[in-house]
């Protein structure tokens, strides 16, 4: 028996089951707007770094001056189980900050972890909405790398850690409130398809279509 005959005897794999329109829509969204793409968008929204200060800190905000520079690190996240499409995302920020007390400058390094929740919704006629839930101040994790001497300085500057958390939540609110960011939070899918339709057709159809085949014309030419 030849290889071709053996292949002919192999059972034909079953055709894929038909999908409902509802199943197709959900599968389309989950495949197109997956976790990695959501993380990429979050990173582009936030940029590379943030700067704070100088601001007053401590009693009456006159005890010390604080300056800080933070660098956003690669974000991570997981999809939220359930029928709705959503993601829990963690934004790490490495912060270098300095505290000046009576011209004595102390430098510190901290790591903040900022949780964000992203959920997708649909609205008629064909809008995709992205809801972003930003954290409260007490939901922002803050860990300061410090020794005993610097720890004593931090204790003297009452409320500094809360001030850093508060600043980070304000940064998030400000970035996501920008007009160009708000536009991508409500996507007109119909308009998006209309705008890209000519390019899509150009990609699907050949540049040089084959000549039109007219059997009647060929038969008439054969008789001449």
GROMACS .gro file of C-alpha atoms in nm:
model
  224
    1UNK     CA    1   0.000   0.000   0.000
    2UNK     CA    2   0.140   0.335  -0.102
    3UNK     CA    3   0.162   0.638   0.122
    4UNK     CA    4  -0.110   0.805  -0.083
    5UNK     CA    5  -0.342   0.507  -0.029
    6UNK     CA    6  -0.271   0.509   0.345
    7UNK     CA    7  -0.352   0.877   0.359
    8UNK     CA    8  -0.676   0.815   0.175
    9UNK     CA    9  -0.780   0.560   0.438
   10UNK     CA   10  -0.718   0.797   0.727
   11UNK     CA   11  -1.038   0.941   0.876
   12UNK     CA   12  -1.116   1.295   0.778
   13UNK     CA   13  -1.106   1.526   1.080
   14UNK     CA   14  -1.448   1.662   1.169
   15UNK     CA   15  -1.531   2.011   1.055
   16UNK     CA   16  -1.529   2.275   1.329
   17UNK     CA   17  -1.864   2.328   1.494
   18UNK     CA   18  -2.055   2.634   1.382
   19UNK     CA   19  -2.049   2.936   1.614
   20UNK     CA   20  -2.335   3.155   1.715
   21UNK     CA   21  -2.301   3.527   1.661
   22UNK     CA   22  -2.283   3.575   2.037
   23UNK     CA   23  -2.004   3.318   2.074
   24UNK     CA   24  -1.816   3.477   1.785
   25UNK     CA   25  -1.842   3.824   1.941
   26UNK     CA   26  -1.708   3.708   2.277
   27UNK     CA   27  -1.430   3.502   2.119
   28UNK     CA   28  -1.335   3.798   1.898
   29UNK     CA   29  -1.302   4.034   2.194
   30UNK     CA   30  -1.104   3.786   2.404
   31UNK     CA   31  -0.864   3.712   2.117
   32UNK     CA   32  -0.817   4.072   2.004
   33UNK     CA   33  -0.806   4.248   2.343
   34UNK     CA   34  -0.594   4.003   2.534
   35UNK     CA   35  -0.382   4.055   2.844
   36UNK     CA   36  -0.056   4.146   2.671
   37UNK     CA   37  -0.218   4.418   2.461
   38UNK     CA   38  -0.391   4.567   2.764
   39UNK     CA   39  -0.059   4.579   2.951
   40UNK     CA   40   0.108   4.749   2.653
   41UNK     CA   41  -0.161   5.018   2.647
   42UNK     CA   42  -0.125   5.082   3.021
   43UNK     CA   43   0.251   5.123   2.984
   44UNK     CA   44   0.209   5.369   2.695
   45UNK     CA   45  -0.045   5.572   2.893
   46UNK     CA   46   0.185   5.606   3.195
   47UNK     CA   47   0.508   5.675   3.008
   48UNK     CA   48   0.851   5.633   3.163
   49UNK     CA   49   0.874   5.850   3.474
   50UNK     CA   50   0.704   6.098   3.706
   51UNK     CA   51   0.840   6.381   3.917
   52UNK     CA   52   0.720   6.526   4.246
   53UNK     CA   53   0.817   6.840   4.427
   54UNK     CA   54   0.956   7.014   4.590
   55UNK     CA   55   0.666   6.995   4.835
   56UNK     CA   56   0.642   7.074   5.202
   57UNK     CA   57   0.611   6.781   5.441
   58UNK     CA   58   0.583   6.722   5.811
   59UNK     CA   59   0.396   6.938   6.064
   60UNK     CA   60   0.237   7.231   5.884
   61UNK     CA   61   0.414   7.120   5.565
   62UNK     CA   62   0.705   7.340   5.673
   63UNK     CA   63   0.926   7.092   5.853
   64UNK     CA   64   1.090   6.945   5.542
   65UNK     CA   65   1.105   6.964   5.164
   66UNK     CA   66   1.057   6.652   4.956
   67UNK     CA   67   1.153   6.583   4.595
   68UNK     CA   68   1.094   6.255   4.417
   69UNK     CA   69   1.144   6.095   4.077
   70UNK     CA   70   0.970   5.770   3.992
   71UNK     CA   71   1.029   5.528   3.707
   72UNK     CA   72   0.751   5.301   3.590
   73UNK     CA   73   0.858   4.939   3.563
   74UNK     CA   74   0.704   4.671   3.336
   75UNK     CA   75   0.347   4.608   3.446
   76UNK     CA   76   0.198   4.267   3.513
   77UNK     CA   77  -0.156   4.140   3.529
   78UNK     CA   78  -0.400   3.851   3.509
   79UNK     CA   79  -0.738   3.808   3.349
   80UNK     CA   80  -1.029   3.812   3.593
   81UNK     CA   81  -1.223   3.483   3.576
   82UNK     CA   82  -1.588   3.506   3.481
   83UNK     CA   83  -1.821   3.585   3.193
   84UNK     CA   84  -1.709   3.948   3.169
   85UNK     CA   85  -1.371   4.046   3.027
   86UNK     CA   86  -1.148   4.216   3.281
   87UNK     CA   87  -0.791   4.232   3.410
   88UNK     CA   88  -0.621   4.296   3.742
   89UNK     CA   89  -0.301   4.487   3.679
   90UNK     CA   90  -0.009   4.581   3.904
   91UNK     CA   91   0.200   4.889   3.817
   92UNK     CA   92   0.541   4.889   3.989
   93UNK     CA   93   0.712   5.226   4.039
   94UNK     CA   94   1.069   5.267   4.162
   95UNK     CA   95   1.103   5.603   4.337
   96UNK     CA   96   1.415   5.794   4.435
   97UNK     CA   97   1.331   6.074   4.675
   98UNK     CA   98   1.517   6.313   4.898
   99UNK     CA   99   1.414   6.487   5.218
  100UNK     CA  100   1.573   6.817   5.311
  101UNK     CA  101   1.555   6.914   5.678
  102UNK     CA  102   1.741   7.229   5.778
  103UNK     CA  103   1.971   7.192   5.474
  104UNK     CA  104   2.048   6.832   5.564
  105UNK     CA  105   1.954   6.616   5.264
  106UNK     CA  106   1.868   6.247   5.307
  107UNK     CA  107   1.810   6.023   5.005
  108UNK     CA  108   1.587   5.719   4.995
  109UNK     CA  109   1.464   5.459   4.751
  110UNK     CA  110   1.116   5.309   4.754
  111UNK     CA  111   0.905   5.064   4.555
  112UNK     CA  112   0.535   5.133   4.504
  113UNK     CA  113   0.287   4.877   4.372
  114UNK     CA  114  -0.024   5.036   4.227
  115UNK     CA  115  -0.324   4.808   4.153
  116UNK     CA  116  -0.554   4.886   3.860
  117UNK     CA  117  -0.866   4.703   3.743
  118UNK     CA  118  -0.965   4.716   3.375
  119UNK     CA  119  -1.303   4.591   3.248
  120UNK     CA  120  -1.456   4.588   2.900
  121UNK     CA  121  -1.816   4.676   2.820
  122UNK     CA  122  -2.023   4.705   2.504
  123UNK     CA  123  -2.280   4.969   2.412
  124UNK     CA  124  -2.506   4.998   2.107
  125UNK     CA  125  -2.477   5.034   1.824
  126UNK     CA  126  -2.118   4.908   1.831
  127UNK     CA  127  -1.907   5.077   2.098
  128UNK     CA  128  -1.633   4.918   2.306
  129UNK     CA  129  -1.591   5.083   2.646
  130UNK     CA  130  -1.289   5.039   2.871
  131UNK     CA  131  -1.354   5.102   3.240
  132UNK     CA  132  -1.043   5.168   3.451
  133UNK     CA  133  -1.080   5.151   3.830
  134UNK     CA  134  -0.792   5.331   4.001
  135UNK     CA  135  -0.690   5.248   4.358
  136UNK     CA  136  -0.759   5.429   4.680
  137UNK     CA  137  -0.456   5.560   4.867
  138UNK     CA  138  -0.454   5.276   5.118
  139UNK     CA  139  -0.449   5.021   4.834
  140UNK     CA  140  -0.108   5.142   4.710
  141UNK     CA  141   0.172   4.931   4.855
  142UNK     CA  142   0.488   5.119   4.958
  143UNK     CA  143   0.817   4.971   5.074
  144UNK     CA  144   1.108   5.201   5.162
  145UNK     CA  145   1.467   5.075   5.161
  146UNK     CA  146   1.628   5.244   5.458
  147UNK     CA  147   1.869   5.199   5.746
  148UNK     CA  148   1.819   5.295   6.112
  149UNK     CA  149   1.937   5.653   6.066
  150UNK     CA  150   1.717   5.718   5.768
  151UNK     CA  151   1.428   5.540   5.933
  152UNK     CA  152   1.451   5.794   6.214
  153UNK     CA  153   1.437   6.074   5.956
  154UNK     CA  154   1.122   5.925   5.804
  155UNK     CA  155   0.959   5.907   6.145
  156UNK     CA  156   1.028   6.277   6.195
  157UNK     CA  157   0.855   6.362   5.867
  158UNK     CA  158   0.506   6.259   5.970
  159UNK     CA  159   0.277   6.142   5.691
  160UNK     CA  160   0.543   6.122   5.418
  161UNK     CA  161   0.452   5.770   5.312
  162UNK     CA  162   0.085   5.863   5.287
  163UNK     CA  163   0.188   6.170   5.086
  164UNK     CA  164   0.371   5.949   4.836
  165UNK     CA  165   0.069   5.720   4.805
  166UNK     CA  166  -0.158   6.020   4.758
  167UNK     CA  167   0.069   6.165   4.493
  168UNK     CA  168   0.076   5.837   4.302
  169UNK     CA  169  -0.303   5.811   4.293
  170UNK     CA  170  -0.323   6.171   4.169
  171UNK     CA  171  -0.075   6.093   3.892
  172UNK     CA  172  -0.287   5.799   3.779
  173UNK     CA  173  -0.605   6.004   3.783
  174UNK     CA  174  -0.441   6.284   3.586
  175UNK     CA  175  -0.297   6.054   3.319
  176UNK     CA  176  -0.617   5.860   3.258
  177UNK     CA  177  -0.821   6.182   3.247
  178UNK     CA  178  -0.628   6.324   2.950
  179UNK     CA  179  -0.849   6.373   2.641
  180UNK     CA  180  -0.647   6.149   2.410
  181UNK     CA  181  -0.660   5.871   2.670
  182UNK     CA  182  -1.034   5.913   2.720
  183UNK     CA  183  -1.083   5.870   2.345
  184UNK     CA  184  -0.938   5.521   2.348
  185UNK     CA  185  -1.162   5.432   2.642
  186UNK     CA  186  -1.465   5.454   2.413
  187UNK     CA  187  -1.398   5.301   2.072
  188UNK     CA  188  -1.647   5.324   1.786
  189UNK     CA  189  -1.585   4.984   1.627
  190UNK     CA  190  -1.811   5.057   1.330
  191UNK     CA  191  -1.618   5.375   1.249
  192UNK     CA  192  -1.292   5.187   1.296
  193UNK     CA  193  -1.396   4.927   1.039
  194UNK     CA  194  -1.520   5.195   0.798
  195UNK     CA  195  -1.187   5.377   0.822
  196UNK     CA  196  -0.979   5.065   0.757
  197UNK     CA  197  -1.210   4.895   0.505
  198UNK     CA  198  -1.031   5.016   0.187
  199UNK     CA  199  -0.696   4.892   0.319
  200UNK     CA  200  -0.853   4.561   0.421
  201UNK     CA  201  -1.000   4.510   0.074
  202UNK     CA  202  -0.663   4.592  -0.084
  203UNK     CA  203  -0.499   4.324   0.129
  204UNK     CA  204  -0.760   4.059   0.050
  205UNK     CA  205  -0.793   4.118  -0.323
  206UNK     CA  206  -0.502   4.067  -0.567
  207UNK     CA  207  -0.335   4.367  -0.727
  208UNK     CA  208  -0.360   4.211  -1.076
  209UNK     CA  209  -0.686   4.014  -1.097
  210UNK     CA  210  -0.694   3.730  -1.353
  211UNK     CA  211  -0.856   3.813  -1.689
  212UNK     CA  212  -1.229   3.762  -1.710
  213UNK     CA  213  -1.320   3.425  -1.861
  214UNK     CA  214  -1.612   3.439  -2.106
  215UNK     CA  215  -1.699   3.087  -2.236
  216UNK     CA  216  -1.946   3.221  -2.496
  217UNK     CA  217  -1.686   3.449  -2.649
  218UNK     CA  218  -1.433   3.167  -2.665
  219UNK     CA  219  -1.686   2.938  -2.836
  220UNK     CA  220  -1.769   3.203  -3.095
  221UNK     CA  221  -1.401   3.261  -3.170
  222UNK     CA  222  -1.351   2.886  -3.222
  223UNK     CA  223  -1.623   2.877  -3.489
  224UNK     CA  224  -1.467   3.158  -3.694
   0.00000   0.00000   0.00000
